[in-house]
């Protein structure tokens, strides 16, 4: 597993790029409703503000602002990926 160095600042705004393993896939746009549902479900449990989000066929970019005192974006991504995968 990669050992990413991230600057974790509670309440900060973070930019993410997330890729599918298969870069030729169009899974994200074909299943956009499942992705929206997964994001909604995660935000109900672990809130964050979506400043911007772009979904392309094989990857997505997002800009999130976390609540004051919270820097746990990895748990949000873990839950989002799990919910989306489960919906497929």
PDB file of C-alpha atoms in Angstrom:
ATOM      1  CA  UNK A   1       0.000   0.000   0.000  1.00  0.00           C
ATOM      2  CA  UNK A   2       1.379   3.439  -0.860  1.00  0.00           C
ATOM      3  CA  UNK A   3       2.632   5.657   1.929  1.00  0.00           C
ATOM      4  CA  UNK A   4       1.299   9.035   0.836  1.00  0.00           C
ATOM      5  CA  UNK A   5       2.527  12.153   2.578  1.00  0.00           C
ATOM      6  CA  UNK A   6      -0.387  14.477   3.027  1.00  0.00           C
ATOM      7  CA  UNK A   7      -0.705  17.748   4.836  1.00  0.00           C
ATOM      8  CA  UNK A   8      -3.722  17.230   7.078  1.00  0.00           C
ATOM      9  CA  UNK A   9      -5.181  20.497   8.285  1.00  0.00           C
ATOM     10  CA  UNK A  10      -8.554  20.406  10.059  1.00  0.00           C
ATOM     11  CA  UNK A  11     -11.201  22.404   8.194  1.00  0.00           C
ATOM     12  CA  UNK A  12      -9.013  22.793   5.101  1.00  0.00           C
ATOM     13  CA  UNK A  13      -9.967  22.555   1.437  1.00  0.00           C
ATOM     14  CA  UNK A  14      -8.466  19.581  -0.431  1.00  0.00           C
ATOM     15  CA  UNK A  15      -8.110  18.756  -4.132  1.00  0.00           C
ATOM     16  CA  UNK A  16      -8.349  15.099  -5.187  1.00  0.00           C
ATOM     17  CA  UNK A  17      -7.933  13.146  -8.403  1.00  0.00           C
ATOM     18  CA  UNK A  18      -9.190   9.564  -8.277  1.00  0.00           C
ATOM     19  CA  UNK A  19      -8.603   7.159 -11.182  1.00  0.00           C
ATOM     20  CA  UNK A  20     -10.184   3.873 -12.086  1.00  0.00           C
ATOM     21  CA  UNK A  21      -7.783   0.977 -12.323  1.00  0.00           C
ATOM     22  CA  UNK A  22      -8.875   0.420 -15.938  1.00  0.00           C
ATOM     23  CA  UNK A  23      -8.236   3.767 -17.601  1.00  0.00           C
ATOM     24  CA  UNK A  24     -10.248   2.657 -20.671  1.00  0.00           C
ATOM     25  CA  UNK A  25     -13.416   2.189 -18.622  1.00  0.00           C
ATOM     26  CA  UNK A  26     -16.435   4.491 -18.649  1.00  0.00           C
ATOM     27  CA  UNK A  27     -17.760   3.090 -15.374  1.00  0.00           C
ATOM     28  CA  UNK A  28     -18.048   6.436 -13.601  1.00  0.00           C
ATOM     29  CA  UNK A  29     -20.291   8.124 -16.156  1.00  0.00           C
ATOM     30  CA  UNK A  30     -22.306   4.961 -16.849  1.00  0.00           C
ATOM     31  CA  UNK A  31     -23.063   4.663 -13.132  1.00  0.00           C
ATOM     32  CA  UNK A  32     -23.277   8.338 -12.213  1.00  0.00           C
ATOM     33  CA  UNK A  33     -26.445   7.845 -10.131  1.00  0.00           C
ATOM     34  CA  UNK A  34     -24.721   5.214  -7.986  1.00  0.00           C
ATOM     35  CA  UNK A  35     -21.813   7.611  -7.520  1.00  0.00           C
ATOM     36  CA  UNK A  36     -24.171  10.437  -6.511  1.00  0.00           C
ATOM     37  CA  UNK A  37     -25.934   8.141  -4.053  1.00  0.00           C
ATOM     38  CA  UNK A  38     -22.619   7.054  -2.535  1.00  0.00           C
ATOM     39  CA  UNK A  39     -21.507  10.666  -2.097  1.00  0.00           C
ATOM     40  CA  UNK A  40     -24.844  11.617  -0.529  1.00  0.00           C
ATOM     41  CA  UNK A  41     -24.700   8.671   1.888  1.00  0.00           C
ATOM     42  CA  UNK A  42     -21.147   9.438   2.996  1.00  0.00           C
ATOM     43  CA  UNK A  43     -21.940  13.132   3.487  1.00  0.00           C
ATOM     44  CA  UNK A  44     -24.811  12.203   5.812  1.00  0.00           C
ATOM     45  CA  UNK A  45     -22.408  10.330   8.106  1.00  0.00           C
ATOM     46  CA  UNK A  46     -19.216  12.361   7.608  1.00  0.00           C
ATOM     47  CA  UNK A  47     -20.132  15.828   6.307  1.00  0.00           C
ATOM     48  CA  UNK A  48     -18.005  17.837   3.914  1.00  0.00           C
ATOM     49  CA  UNK A  49     -18.669  20.707   1.523  1.00  0.00           C
ATOM     50  CA  UNK A  50     -18.278  20.019  -2.194  1.00  0.00           C
ATOM     51  CA  UNK A  51     -16.641  23.066  -3.734  1.00  0.00           C
ATOM     52  CA  UNK A  52     -16.310  21.407  -7.151  1.00  0.00           C
ATOM     53  CA  UNK A  53     -16.531  17.953  -8.698  1.00  0.00           C
ATOM     54  CA  UNK A  54     -15.813  16.820 -12.243  1.00  0.00           C
ATOM     55  CA  UNK A  55     -16.600  13.254 -13.290  1.00  0.00           C
ATOM     56  CA  UNK A  56     -15.002  11.902 -16.454  1.00  0.00           C
ATOM     57  CA  UNK A  57     -15.360   8.357 -17.801  1.00  0.00           C
ATOM     58  CA  UNK A  58     -12.267   6.932 -16.084  1.00  0.00           C
ATOM     59  CA  UNK A  59     -11.398   9.446 -13.360  1.00  0.00           C
ATOM     60  CA  UNK A  60     -12.731  12.308 -11.306  1.00  0.00           C
ATOM     61  CA  UNK A  61     -11.471  15.513  -9.734  1.00  0.00           C
ATOM     62  CA  UNK A  62     -12.991  16.999  -6.614  1.00  0.00           C
ATOM     63  CA  UNK A  63     -12.474  19.894  -4.271  1.00  0.00           C
ATOM     64  CA  UNK A  64     -13.756  19.399  -0.721  1.00  0.00           C
ATOM     65  CA  UNK A  65     -13.786  21.581   2.366  1.00  0.00           C
ATOM     66  CA  UNK A  66     -13.915  19.621   5.598  1.00  0.00           C
ATOM     67  CA  UNK A  67     -15.640  20.816   8.780  1.00  0.00           C
ATOM     68  CA  UNK A  68     -13.663  22.743  11.393  1.00  0.00           C
ATOM     69  CA  UNK A  69     -11.630  20.371  13.528  1.00  0.00           C
ATOM     70  CA  UNK A  70     -11.846  17.523  10.992  1.00  0.00           C
ATOM     71  CA  UNK A  71      -9.093  16.358   8.631  1.00  0.00           C
ATOM     72  CA  UNK A  72     -10.199  12.755   8.015  1.00  0.00           C
ATOM     73  CA  UNK A  73     -10.637  12.763   4.240  1.00  0.00           C
ATOM     74  CA  UNK A  74      -9.228   9.188   3.896  1.00  0.00           C
ATOM     75  CA  UNK A  75     -12.187   7.732   5.800  1.00  0.00           C
ATOM     76  CA  UNK A  76     -14.597   9.622   3.560  1.00  0.00           C
ATOM     77  CA  UNK A  77     -12.892   8.230   0.447  1.00  0.00           C
ATOM     78  CA  UNK A  78     -12.837   4.728   1.920  1.00  0.00           C
ATOM     79  CA  UNK A  79     -16.584   4.849   2.573  1.00  0.00           C
ATOM     80  CA  UNK A  80     -17.358   6.470  -0.770  1.00  0.00           C
ATOM     81  CA  UNK A  81     -15.420   3.846  -2.734  1.00  0.00           C
ATOM     82  CA  UNK A  82     -16.998   1.024  -0.719  1.00  0.00           C
ATOM     83  CA  UNK A  83     -20.544   2.360  -1.190  1.00  0.00           C
ATOM     84  CA  UNK A  84     -20.046   2.908  -4.923  1.00  0.00           C
ATOM     85  CA  UNK A  85     -18.519  -0.544  -5.410  1.00  0.00           C
ATOM     86  CA  UNK A  86     -21.296  -2.174  -3.399  1.00  0.00           C
ATOM     87  CA  UNK A  87     -23.935  -0.415  -5.544  1.00  0.00           C
ATOM     88  CA  UNK A  88     -22.467  -1.923  -8.706  1.00  0.00           C
TER      89      UNK A  88
END
